[in-house]
Structures are given as structure tokens and as C-alpha cells.
Coordinates of C-alpha atoms in Angstrom, one line a residue:
M643 CA 0.0 0.0 0.0
V644 CA 2.7 2.4 0.9
R645 CA 4.7 1.6 -2.2
R646 CA 1.6 2.1 -4.4
D647 CA 0.9 5.5 -2.7
A648 CA 4.5 6.5 -3.2
Q649 CA 4.4 5.5 -6.9
M650 CA 1.2 7.5 -7.3
L651 CA 2.9 10.6 -6.0
V652 CA 5.8 10.1 -8.4
D653 CA 3.4 9.5 -11.3
A654 CA 1.5 12.6 -10.4
G655 CA 4.7 14.6 -10.6
A656 CA 5.0 15.5 -6.9
F657 CA 8.5 13.9 -7.0
G658 CA 10.9 13.1 -9.8
N659 CA 11.4 9.5 -8.7
L660 CA 11.1 7.2 -5.7
S661 CA 14.6 8.1 -4.5
E662 CA 13.6 11.7 -4.3
L663 CA 10.4 10.9 -2.4
I664 CA 12.3 8.7 0.1
R665 CA 15.0 11.4 0.7
E666 CA 12.3 13.9 1.4
A667 CA 10.3 11.6 3.6
V668 CA 13.4 10.8 5.7
R669 CA 14.3 14.5 5.9
Q670 CA 10.8 15.3 7.1
F671 CA 10.9 12.5 9.6
V672 CA 14.2 13.5 11.1
A673 CA 13.2 17.1 11.3
S674 CA 10.0 16.3 13.1
H675 CA 11.8 14.0 15.6
K676 CA 14.7 16.2 16.4
P677 CA 15.2 16.7 20.1
S678 CA 15.5 20.3 21.5
N679 CA 19.0 21.7 22.0
L680 CA 18.4 21.4 25.8
E681 CA 17.5 17.7 25.6
L682 CA 20.4 17.1 23.2
A683 CA 22.8 18.8 25.6
V684 CA 21.5 16.9 28.6
E685 CA 21.9 13.6 26.9
L686 CA 25.4 14.4 25.6
Y687 CA 26.4 15.4 29.2
R688 CA 24.8 12.3 30.7
Q689 CA 26.9 10.2 28.4
D690 CA 30.1 12.2 29.3
K691 CA 30.5 13.3 25.7
V692 CA 30.6 17.0 26.6
S693 CA 31.6 19.1 29.6
L694 CA 29.1 21.1 31.6
G695 CA 30.2 24.3 29.9
K696 CA 29.8 22.8 26.5
A697 CA 26.4 21.4 27.4
A698 CA 25.3 24.9 28.5
A699 CA 26.6 26.3 25.2
I700 CA 24.7 23.7 23.1
A701 CA 21.5 24.4 25.1
G702 CA 22.0 28.2 24.9
L703 CA 21.9 28.5 28.7
E704 CA 24.0 30.2 31.3
Y705 CA 26.2 27.7 33.3
S706 CA 24.0 28.0 36.4
K707 CA 20.8 27.5 34.4
M708 CA 22.3 24.4 32.8
V709 CA 23.0 23.0 36.3
D710 CA 19.4 23.6 37.2
A711 CA 18.2 21.9 34.0
L712 CA 20.4 18.8 34.8
Y713 CA 19.0 18.6 38.3
L714 CA 15.4 18.8 37.0
R715 CA 16.1 15.9 34.7
G716 CA 17.7 13.8 37.4
V717 CA 21.2 14.2 36.2
Q718 CA 23.8 14.9 38.9
P719 CA 26.2 17.7 37.7
K720 CA 29.9 16.9 38.1
I721 CA 31.1 20.0 39.8
G722 CA 34.5 20.1 41.4
P723 CA 36.9 17.3 42.1
A724 CA 35.6 13.8 42.7
S725 CA 38.1 13.0 45.4
R726 CA 40.7 14.6 47.7
K727 CA 43.4 13.2 45.5
E728 CA 41.9 14.8 42.4
A729 CA 41.6 18.2 44.3
E730 CA 45.3 18.0 45.3
Q731 CA 46.2 17.2 41.7
D732 CA 44.2 20.2 40.5
L733 CA 45.8 22.5 43.0
A734 CA 49.3 21.3 42.0
A735 CA 48.5 21.8 38.3
A736 CA 47.1 25.3 39.0
G737 CA 50.3 26.1 40.8
R738 CA 52.3 25.3 37.7
L739 CA 50.4 27.8 35.6

């Protein structure tokens, strides 16, 4: 049924060929299912693919607003060192600057 309907659209001149129709259908589908920049930023941050600052930039939010957005979505922001050892390493590195 779908193939017949697609062919009718091509035959009626709405699309040059089936490939063109399929490309347009996929483009429309992807565009209508695209997550918001905020949801994209939260998911990338959750997966450790971007930093908190980068996530805020993707979402178009200030840093503090991004922190709030993460909390509201059940994501614990990683702020500051995870351990005393990491804090000491950060301080040592800062002293070398």
C-alpha cells in the first residue's frame, strides 16, 4: 500500500522519482523528531561526551541554568573534584600555571 501510494505521488509529478520521495520523507521524519537543543545537551552530558560548559553552550543557557536543568532531569552535575586526591592534583596543576 505504501509503495503504491509512493508510486502514485511520483506518477502525479509530486516527486521526480522514488529516491527523491524517500529522501524527502526521511528528511521530514528526522526534522520532526529532532530533540531540542536542551535535551540534546543533557543527553550528551549524561553520556560524558561534553563538559558542563559545552552542554550549556549547546543548550543556549548560562552555566547555572544548565546546572538547574540537569538537576530537574535527574542528572547529577559533576562540579568540582571527585576526590581529595583529584583536588590535590588540580591544585598542583594550577600552581604550575
